[in-house]
Tab-separated table of C-alpha atoms in Angstrom:
chain	number	residue	atom	x	y	z
A	6	UNK	CA	-5.115	12.113	-20.754
A	7	UNK	CA	-2.710	12.816	-17.899
A	8	UNK	CA	-0.455	10.804	-15.586
A	9	UNK	CA	-0.235	10.849	-11.800
A	10	UNK	CA	2.445	13.554	-11.659
A	11	UNK	CA	0.549	15.945	-13.983
A	12	UNK	CA	-2.651	15.221	-12.069
A	13	UNK	CA	-1.062	16.416	-8.847
A	14	UNK	CA	0.358	19.604	-10.384
A	15	UNK	CA	-3.067	20.353	-11.925
A	16	UNK	CA	-4.643	19.913	-8.495
A	17	UNK	CA	-2.095	22.301	-6.982
A	18	UNK	CA	-3.057	24.937	-9.557
A	19	UNK	CA	-6.611	25.114	-8.130
A	20	UNK	CA	-7.046	28.600	-6.563
A	21	UNK	CA	-6.301	28.545	-2.827
A	22	UNK	CA	-4.508	25.140	-2.892
A	23	UNK	CA	-2.086	24.755	0.028
A	24	UNK	CA	-0.951	21.167	-0.367
A	25	UNK	CA	-2.069	17.909	-1.941
A	26	UNK	CA	-1.311	14.237	-1.563
A	27	UNK	CA	-2.327	11.088	-3.413
A	28	UNK	CA	-3.010	8.283	-0.939
A	29	UNK	CA	-3.444	4.533	-1.349
A	30	UNK	CA	-5.722	3.847	1.638
A	31	UNK	CA	-5.398	0.032	1.758
A	32	UNK	CA	-1.762	0.179	2.829
A	33	UNK	CA	-1.917	3.847	3.922
A	34	UNK	CA	0.855	4.869	1.549
A	35	UNK	CA	1.529	8.337	0.143
A	36	UNK	CA	1.865	7.745	-3.621
A	37	UNK	CA	2.972	11.328	-4.208
A	38	UNK	CA	2.724	14.596	-2.324
A	39	UNK	CA	3.087	18.275	-3.155
A	40	UNK	CA	3.706	21.153	-0.741
A	41	UNK	CA	3.842	18.834	2.273
A	42	UNK	CA	6.773	18.451	4.696
A	43	UNK	CA	5.957	14.815	5.481
A	44	UNK	CA	3.619	13.146	2.940
A	45	UNK	CA	3.863	9.765	4.735
A	46	UNK	CA	2.481	11.253	7.949
A	47	UNK	CA	-0.323	13.062	6.122
A	48	UNK	CA	-1.192	9.848	4.263
A	49	UNK	CA	-1.420	7.935	7.543
A	50	UNK	CA	-3.756	10.553	9.026
A	51	UNK	CA	-5.931	10.832	5.935
A	52	UNK	CA	-6.219	7.036	5.707
A	53	UNK	CA	-7.490	6.929	9.299
A	54	UNK	CA	-9.936	9.764	8.560
A	55	UNK	CA	-11.283	7.972	5.495
A	56	UNK	CA	-11.573	4.613	7.269
A	57	UNK	CA	-13.379	6.141	10.248
A	58	UNK	CA	-15.805	8.010	7.990
A	59	UNK	CA	-16.484	4.869	5.964
A	60	UNK	CA	-17.316	2.821	9.064
A	61	UNK	CA	-19.302	5.567	10.744
A	62	UNK	CA	-21.342	6.419	7.678
A	63	UNK	CA	-21.992	2.730	6.983
A	64	UNK	CA	-23.522	2.406	10.477
A	65	UNK	CA	-25.468	5.646	10.039
A	66	UNK	CA	-26.964	4.661	6.677
A	67	UNK	CA	-30.120	2.546	6.585
A	68	UNK	CA	-28.794	0.446	3.674
A	69	UNK	CA	-25.581	-0.427	5.543
A	70	UNK	CA	-23.206	-0.421	2.575
A	71	UNK	CA	-21.715	2.859	1.396
A	72	UNK	CA	-19.247	4.129	-1.143
A	73	UNK	CA	-17.823	7.528	-0.274
A	74	UNK	CA	-17.453	9.735	-3.324
A	75	UNK	CA	-15.973	12.744	-1.610
A	76	UNK	CA	-15.521	14.296	1.803
A	77	UNK	CA	-15.149	17.927	2.870
A	78	UNK	CA	-13.753	18.712	6.289
A	79	UNK	CA	-13.582	22.377	7.255
A	80	UNK	CA	-11.270	23.431	10.064
A	81	UNK	CA	-10.703	26.955	11.418
A	82	UNK	CA	-8.003	27.577	8.797
A	83	UNK	CA	-8.642	25.335	5.828
A	84	UNK	CA	-10.886	23.020	3.830
A	85	UNK	CA	-9.730	19.426	3.372
A	86	UNK	CA	-11.158	17.890	0.206
A	87	UNK	CA	-10.866	14.104	-0.053
A	88	UNK	CA	-12.013	12.559	-3.313
A	89	UNK	CA	-11.990	8.851	-4.106
A	90	UNK	CA	-10.830	7.563	-7.475
A	91	UNK	CA	-11.954	4.041	-8.386
A	92	UNK	CA	-9.017	2.009	-9.692
A	93	UNK	CA	-8.675	-1.100	-11.854
A	94	UNK	CA	-7.624	-3.171	-8.892
A	95	UNK	CA	-7.316	-2.722	-5.155
A	96	UNK	CA	-9.122	0.620	-5.320
A	97	UNK	CA	-9.952	3.291	-4.468
A	98	UNK	CA	-7.192	5.854	-4.483
A	99	UNK	CA	-7.681	9.090	-2.506
A	100	UNK	CA	-6.771	12.502	-3.778
A	101	UNK	CA	-6.556	14.876	-0.840
A	102	UNK	CA	-6.338	18.625	-1.247
A	103	UNK	CA	-6.031	21.268	1.469
A	104	UNK	CA	-7.415	24.691	0.587
A	105	UNK	CA	-6.973	28.069	2.237
A	106	UNK	CA	-10.260	29.022	3.902
A	107	UNK	CA	-10.062	32.695	2.816
A	108	UNK	CA	-8.621	32.380	-0.675
A	109	UNK	CA	-10.567	29.425	-2.079
A	110	UNK	CA	-13.940	28.775	-3.655
A	111	UNK	CA	-15.188	25.396	-2.499
A	112	UNK	CA	-17.642	24.833	-5.360
A	113	UNK	CA	-15.046	25.714	-7.999
A	114	UNK	CA	-12.407	23.552	-6.306
A	115	UNK	CA	-14.750	20.547	-6.195
A	116	UNK	CA	-15.642	20.931	-9.830
A	117	UNK	CA	-11.978	21.265	-10.873
A	118	UNK	CA	-11.005	18.234	-8.776
A	119	UNK	CA	-13.715	16.234	-10.546
A	120	UNK	CA	-12.498	17.177	-14.039
A	121	UNK	CA	-8.862	16.459	-13.133
A	122	UNK	CA	-9.627	12.990	-11.772
A	123	UNK	CA	-11.752	12.289	-14.870
A	124	UNK	CA	-8.733	13.182	-17.004
A	125	UNK	CA	-6.565	10.806	-14.969
A	126	UNK	CA	-8.946	7.941	-15.659
A	127	UNK	CA	-9.871	8.868	-19.271
A	128	UNK	CA	-8.845	6.288	-21.863
B	61	UNK	CA	31.696	-16.904	1.175
B	62	UNK	CA	28.113	-15.789	1.670
B	63	UNK	CA	26.653	-13.640	-1.102
B	64	UNK	CA	26.068	-9.939	-0.273
B	65	UNK	CA	22.567	-8.957	0.896
B	66	UNK	CA	20.057	-7.754	-1.654
B	67	UNK	CA	20.116	-4.369	0.042
B	68	UNK	CA	23.872	-4.024	-0.603
B	69	UNK	CA	23.605	-5.219	-4.219
B	70	UNK	CA	20.751	-2.797	-5.016
B	71	UNK	CA	22.411	0.138	-3.253
B	72	UNK	CA	25.562	-0.456	-5.314
B	73	UNK	CA	23.576	-0.671	-8.565
B	74	UNK	CA	21.756	2.561	-7.645
B	75	UNK	CA	25.084	4.326	-7.009
B	76	UNK	CA	26.296	3.153	-10.455
B	77	UNK	CA	23.114	4.518	-12.132
B	78	UNK	CA	22.660	1.029	-13.526
B	79	UNK	CA	20.042	0.066	-16.102
B	80	UNK	CA	19.163	-3.611	-16.388
B	81	UNK	CA	17.561	-6.511	-14.571
B	82	UNK	CA	18.615	-8.192	-11.344
B	83	UNK	CA	17.455	-11.796	-11.119
B	84	UNK	CA	16.942	-12.725	-7.461
B	85	UNK	CA	17.295	-16.482	-6.938
B	86	UNK	CA	14.287	-18.232	-8.485
B	87	UNK	CA	11.797	-15.844	-6.894
B	88	UNK	CA	11.781	-12.763	-9.035
B	89	UNK	CA	13.453	-9.905	-10.840
B	90	UNK	CA	14.167	-6.247	-10.054
B	91	UNK	CA	14.337	-3.905	-13.057
B	92	UNK	CA	16.424	-0.752	-12.757
B	93	UNK	CA	16.433	2.313	-14.985
B	94	UNK	CA	19.224	4.829	-14.405
B	95	UNK	CA	19.829	3.600	-10.858
B	96	UNK	CA	16.180	3.701	-9.843
B	97	UNK	CA	13.815	0.746	-9.529
B	98	UNK	CA	11.242	0.826	-12.336
B	99	UNK	CA	9.577	-2.585	-11.883
B	100	UNK	CA	9.764	-5.643	-9.658
B	101	UNK	CA	8.202	-9.032	-10.287
B	102	UNK	CA	7.909	-11.865	-7.817
B	103	UNK	CA	6.716	-15.454	-8.277
B	104	UNK	CA	4.255	-15.217	-5.377
B	105	UNK	CA	2.518	-11.942	-6.306
B	106	UNK	CA	0.337	-11.043	-9.305
B	107	UNK	CA	2.107	-8.837	-11.856
B	108	UNK	CA	0.581	-6.159	-14.093
B	109	UNK	CA	-0.396	-8.914	-16.589
B	110	UNK	CA	-2.415	-10.857	-13.972
B	111	UNK	CA	-3.978	-7.718	-12.489
B	112	UNK	CA	-5.177	-6.605	-15.915
B	113	UNK	CA	-6.579	-9.975	-16.966
B	114	UNK	CA	-8.269	-10.516	-13.570
B	115	UNK	CA	-9.953	-7.111	-13.809
B	116	UNK	CA	-11.405	-8.157	-17.163
B	117	UNK	CA	-9.767	-5.295	-19.044
B	118	UNK	CA	-7.924	-7.574	-21.445
B	119	UNK	CA	-7.642	-11.322	-22.117
B	120	UNK	CA	-4.479	-13.313	-21.423
B	121	UNK	CA	-3.964	-13.755	-25.173
B	122	UNK	CA	-4.458	-9.995	-25.635
B	123	UNK	CA	-1.615	-9.349	-23.203
B	124	UNK	CA	0.578	-11.906	-25.039
B	125	UNK	CA	-0.150	-10.164	-28.344
B	126	UNK	CA	0.887	-6.761	-26.997
B	127	UNK	CA	3.953	-8.256	-25.352
B	128	UNK	CA	5.052	-9.720	-28.681
B	129	UNK	CA	4.271	-6.476	-30.521
B	130	UNK	CA	6.368	-4.393	-28.099
B	131	UNK	CA	9.706	-3.624	-29.682
B	132	UNK	CA	13.225	-3.769	-28.298
B	133	UNK	CA	12.688	-0.307	-26.796
B	134	UNK	CA	10.057	-2.011	-24.610
B	135	UNK	CA	7.010	0.166	-25.184
B	136	UNK	CA	4.386	-2.419	-24.169
B	137	UNK	CA	2.855	-0.063	-21.612
B	138	UNK	CA	2.416	2.672	-24.197
B	139	UNK	CA	0.798	0.150	-26.542
B	140	UNK	CA	-1.703	-0.816	-23.815
B	141	UNK	CA	-2.604	2.860	-23.349
B	142	UNK	CA	-2.869	3.493	-27.115
B	143	UNK	CA	-5.183	0.489	-27.519
B	144	UNK	CA	-7.421	1.923	-24.797
B	145	UNK	CA	-6.957	-0.999	-22.379
B	146	UNK	CA	-6.280	1.480	-19.581
B	147	UNK	CA	-5.450	5.137	-19.036
B	148	UNK	CA	-1.947	6.480	-18.411
B	149	UNK	CA	-2.818	7.114	-14.760
B	150	UNK	CA	-4.166	3.580	-14.358
B	151	UNK	CA	-1.033	2.132	-15.974
B	152	UNK	CA	1.229	4.094	-13.625
B	153	UNK	CA	-0.811	3.043	-10.629
B	154	UNK	CA	-0.856	-0.586	-11.804
B	155	UNK	CA	2.963	-0.643	-12.213
B	156	UNK	CA	3.440	1.106	-8.869
B	157	UNK	CA	1.098	-1.286	-7.072
B	158	UNK	CA	2.562	-4.452	-8.627
B	159	UNK	CA	6.124	-3.248	-7.911
B	160	UNK	CA	5.431	-2.534	-4.244
B	161	UNK	CA	3.574	-5.810	-3.839
B	162	UNK	CA	6.430	-7.835	-5.372
B	163	UNK	CA	9.069	-5.866	-3.417
B	164	UNK	CA	7.352	-6.666	-0.136
B	165	UNK	CA	7.850	-10.403	-0.702
B	166	UNK	CA	11.105	-10.321	-2.690
B	167	UNK	CA	13.169	-7.808	-0.710
B	168	UNK	CA	13.003	-9.548	2.654
B	169	UNK	CA	15.592	-8.054	4.992
B	170	UNK	CA	17.056	-11.364	6.179
B	171	UNK	CA	17.477	-13.001	2.788
B	172	UNK	CA	20.816	-13.293	0.986
B	173	UNK	CA	19.746	-15.017	-2.222
B	174	UNK	CA	22.104	-15.309	-5.182
B	175	UNK	CA	21.431	-12.519	-7.619
B	176	UNK	CA	22.604	-11.961	-11.172
B	177	UNK	CA	22.579	-8.592	-12.977
B	178	UNK	CA	21.891	-8.390	-16.699
B	179	UNK	CA	23.067	-5.034	-18.028
B	180	UNK	CA	20.676	-3.186	-20.326
B	181	UNK	CA	17.773	-5.636	-19.930
B	182	UNK	CA	14.363	-3.923	-19.736
B	183	UNK	CA	10.840	-5.078	-18.902
B	184	UNK	CA	8.438	-5.368	-21.840
B	185	UNK	CA	6.084	-2.806	-20.259
B	186	UNK	CA	8.752	-0.096	-20.370
B	187	UNK	CA	9.336	2.425	-17.604
B	188	UNK	CA	6.260	4.097	-16.105
B	189	UNK	CA	7.136	4.750	-12.478
B	190	UNK	CA	10.312	5.101	-10.426
B	191	UNK	CA	11.297	4.269	-6.860
B	192	UNK	CA	14.628	5.184	-5.322
B	193	UNK	CA	16.207	2.157	-3.610
B	194	UNK	CA	16.157	3.442	0.025
B	195	UNK	CA	12.574	4.671	-0.456
B	196	UNK	CA	11.476	1.235	-1.631
B	197	UNK	CA	13.042	-0.503	1.384
B	198	UNK	CA	11.456	2.102	3.694
B	199	UNK	CA	8.013	1.487	2.212
B	200	UNK	CA	8.413	-2.309	2.605
B	201	UNK	CA	9.346	-1.761	6.251
B	202	UNK	CA	6.324	0.518	6.787
B	203	UNK	CA	4.057	-2.155	5.276
B	204	UNK	CA	5.531	-4.811	7.546
B	205	UNK	CA	4.784	-2.600	10.576
B	206	UNK	CA	1.228	-1.996	9.285
B	207	UNK	CA	0.671	-5.771	9.068
B	208	UNK	CA	1.968	-6.323	12.609
B	209	UNK	CA	-0.296	-3.564	13.850
B	210	UNK	CA	-3.389	-5.199	12.336
B	211	UNK	CA	-2.667	-8.592	13.941
B	212	UNK	CA	0.752	-9.355	15.377
B	213	UNK	CA	1.090	-12.956	14.210
B	214	UNK	CA	2.222	-14.398	10.892
B	215	UNK	CA	0.542	-17.705	11.759
B	216	UNK	CA	-2.375	-17.308	9.350
B	217	UNK	CA	-0.298	-15.947	6.445
B	218	UNK	CA	0.467	-19.374	5.012
B	219	UNK	CA	-2.626	-21.266	6.117
B	220	UNK	CA	-5.981	-21.916	4.454
B	221	UNK	CA	-8.423	-19.080	5.128
B	222	UNK	CA	-11.431	-20.468	7.038
B	223	UNK	CA	-14.141	-17.962	8.058
B	224	UNK	CA	-15.994	-18.797	11.283
B	225	UNK	CA	-19.430	-20.361	10.815
B	226	UNK	CA	-21.143	-18.193	13.408
B	227	UNK	CA	-20.633	-14.611	14.510
B	228	UNK	CA	-19.985	-13.725	18.112
B	229	UNK	CA	-21.930	-10.502	17.831
B	230	UNK	CA	-25.057	-9.315	16.084
B	231	UNK	CA	-23.486	-7.648	13.078
B	232	UNK	CA	-20.148	-6.994	11.423
B	233	UNK	CA	-18.645	-4.278	9.192
B	234	UNK	CA	-16.470	-5.424	6.286
B	235	UNK	CA	-14.474	-3.570	3.656
B	236	UNK	CA	-15.024	-4.486	0.002
B	237	UNK	CA	-11.837	-6.550	-0.132
B	238	UNK	CA	-12.666	-8.372	3.121
B	239	UNK	CA	-16.083	-9.248	1.707
B	240	UNK	CA	-14.496	-10.657	-1.464
B	241	UNK	CA	-12.110	-12.718	0.641
B	242	UNK	CA	-14.827	-14.210	2.831
B	243	UNK	CA	-16.826	-15.067	-0.277
B	244	UNK	CA	-13.862	-16.658	-2.077
B	245	UNK	CA	-12.479	-18.554	0.930
B	246	UNK	CA	-13.109	-22.272	0.366
B	247	UNK	CA	-11.255	-23.562	3.454
B	248	UNK	CA	-8.353	-24.821	1.310
B	249	UNK	CA	-6.962	-21.673	-0.358
B	250	UNK	CA	-4.222	-19.720	1.460
B	251	UNK	CA	-4.135	-15.879	1.372
B	252	UNK	CA	-1.662	-15.969	-1.537
B	253	UNK	CA	-3.875	-18.437	-3.484
B	254	UNK	CA	-6.854	-16.125	-2.951
B	255	UNK	CA	-4.870	-13.076	-4.076
B	256	UNK	CA	-4.074	-14.822	-7.360
B	257	UNK	CA	-7.623	-16.057	-7.807
B	258	UNK	CA	-9.141	-12.615	-7.183
B	259	UNK	CA	-6.429	-10.685	-9.056
B	260	UNK	CA	-5.697	-8.630	-5.940
B	261	UNK	CA	-2.272	-7.650	-4.632
B	262	UNK	CA	-0.897	-10.277	-2.249
B	263	UNK	CA	-0.019	-7.706	0.417
B	264	UNK	CA	-3.522	-6.249	0.687
B	265	UNK	CA	-4.955	-9.778	0.800
B	266	UNK	CA	-2.607	-10.638	3.667
B	267	UNK	CA	-3.624	-7.419	5.432
B	268	UNK	CA	-7.339	-8.158	4.958
B	269	UNK	CA	-6.820	-11.697	6.337
B	270	UNK	CA	-5.058	-10.350	9.421
B	271	UNK	CA	-7.804	-7.738	9.949
B	272	UNK	CA	-10.444	-10.471	9.685
B	273	UNK	CA	-8.482	-12.537	12.202
B	274	UNK	CA	-8.256	-9.566	14.564
B	275	UNK	CA	-12.031	-9.144	14.314
B	276	UNK	CA	-12.437	-12.823	15.293
B	277	UNK	CA	-13.932	-13.779	11.950
B	278	UNK	CA	-11.452	-16.519	10.994
B	279	UNK	CA	-11.129	-19.991	12.458
B	280	UNK	CA	-7.571	-20.575	13.618
B	281	UNK	CA	-5.945	-23.991	13.695
B	282	UNK	CA	-4.929	-23.292	17.295
B	283	UNK	CA	-8.525	-23.887	18.299
B	284	UNK	CA	-8.667	-27.263	16.545
B	285	UNK	CA	-5.473	-28.749	17.954
B	286	UNK	CA	-5.456	-29.120	21.717
B	287	UNK	CA	-2.141	-28.066	23.201
B	288	UNK	CA	-1.291	-25.721	20.339
B	289	UNK	CA	-0.079	-22.315	21.506
B	290	UNK	CA	-2.783	-19.682	21.743
B	291	UNK	CA	-2.671	-16.703	19.404
B	292	UNK	CA	-1.057	-13.592	20.823
B	293	UNK	CA	-3.348	-11.027	22.419
B	294	UNK	CA	-4.552	-8.302	20.160
B	295	UNK	CA	-2.986	-4.952	20.913
B	296	UNK	CA	-5.224	-1.889	20.643
B	297	UNK	CA	-5.079	-0.216	17.224
B	298	UNK	CA	-2.902	2.849	16.925
B	299	UNK	CA	-2.809	5.428	14.137
B	300	UNK	CA	-0.699	3.825	11.409
B	301	UNK	CA	1.725	6.730	11.364
B	302	UNK	CA	2.947	5.836	14.832
B	303	UNK	CA	3.915	2.283	13.982
B	304	UNK	CA	7.320	3.114	12.528
B	305	UNK	CA	8.111	5.579	15.285
B	306	UNK	CA	7.352	3.248	18.179
B	307	UNK	CA	10.213	3.426	20.653
B	308	UNK	CA	11.333	0.596	22.932
B	309	UNK	CA	10.458	1.185	26.603
B	310	UNK	CA	13.146	3.132	28.480
B	311	UNK	CA	15.605	0.949	30.397
B	312	UNK	CA	15.888	1.396	34.157
B	313	UNK	CA	19.044	3.254	35.089
B	314	UNK	CA	21.071	2.647	38.271
B	315	UNK	CA	20.771	6.365	39.070
B	316	UNK	CA	16.973	5.950	39.209
B	317	UNK	CA	17.395	3.393	42.003
B	318	UNK	CA	19.795	5.665	43.883
B	319	UNK	CA	17.361	8.535	43.590
B	320	UNK	CA	14.542	6.357	44.931
B	321	UNK	CA	16.675	5.269	47.901
B	322	UNK	CA	17.541	8.889	48.691
B	323	UNK	CA	13.904	9.859	48.369
B	324	UNK	CA	12.849	7.057	50.752
B	325	UNK	CA	15.530	8.111	53.260
B	326	UNK	CA	14.385	11.708	53.043
B	327	UNK	CA	10.746	10.719	53.611
B	328	UNK	CA	11.655	8.525	56.569
B	329	UNK	CA	13.673	11.390	58.067
B	330	UNK	CA	10.567	13.612	58.111
């Protein structure tokens, strides 16, 4: 069982990790960031990304309602991994990790991110 | 003599590395640990106790039991984790969320309520998250800007939430919390009543109400009362990061006018 601070340092130990931020997407707040010059700005951008994806995917899905489990956005320099964590109230929380394109293994990173968030929520 | 603002009082306590509780009028309490804010409770927002009972994790009597069992060192939060009510991460997030929610309503910039500091007093949950005082005020300000951006009128904040009976368009997209609100709205409950009833933070309920209003999904009293002022026009949404950085429009300078006159003269001389 780990707390928020340990969770973030575990995430940063994933091979190829460049920076990470924990975002509360309802208010768009950066709960905690690591390796980022301006976590508040990143949180604002990631919140918009998540919201846009949620609305777009809801329209694109025949059933209409969706719950995003995770998102991967690959740019020319990095992978952005966005994973949702369901919370007791007012959820979800987003854990957002940026990985170096050359030095990371996407499958390994996704698996590690999953185990770390499980540890955060484990009773 | 008017009492000092809450901002001044808290900044002074932070500089003194104070530990204790600051009672703010009749509305709430700010808990400090070593000069940093560790918990805030406010009469109008649900605290950790209400959030936990509303989520069904523990009964109200269960919370009372743990509260009584927590010793003078205030380890109630640790007890909750040990009993498996919630994980350490969930506890931290719960404390953080409840603190920010209460701060938003308690630490209003204009208010100068009487406050009383009780040295050494701690909250029964113990200390599970910290905010530095300027950071907390900054976050409250950011949230205020976010609310204004969603719908720039506080008119609906204190009124009963009444969803419209008929949609203007063919379909509508709602977030999970907006859906809950529409379902729970009984045309008498205000946003704060609904937040309590649903066990949701008051701020996010207010935000969801304003977003619903912006989408034209709520009946506004302005439509019922002839002669009432119309709601302000909705401004196009901007990325939330820009809200705090929005600059006032530049003021016209006398030199600009002179330049324009010279330019006109030059053009006429051609």
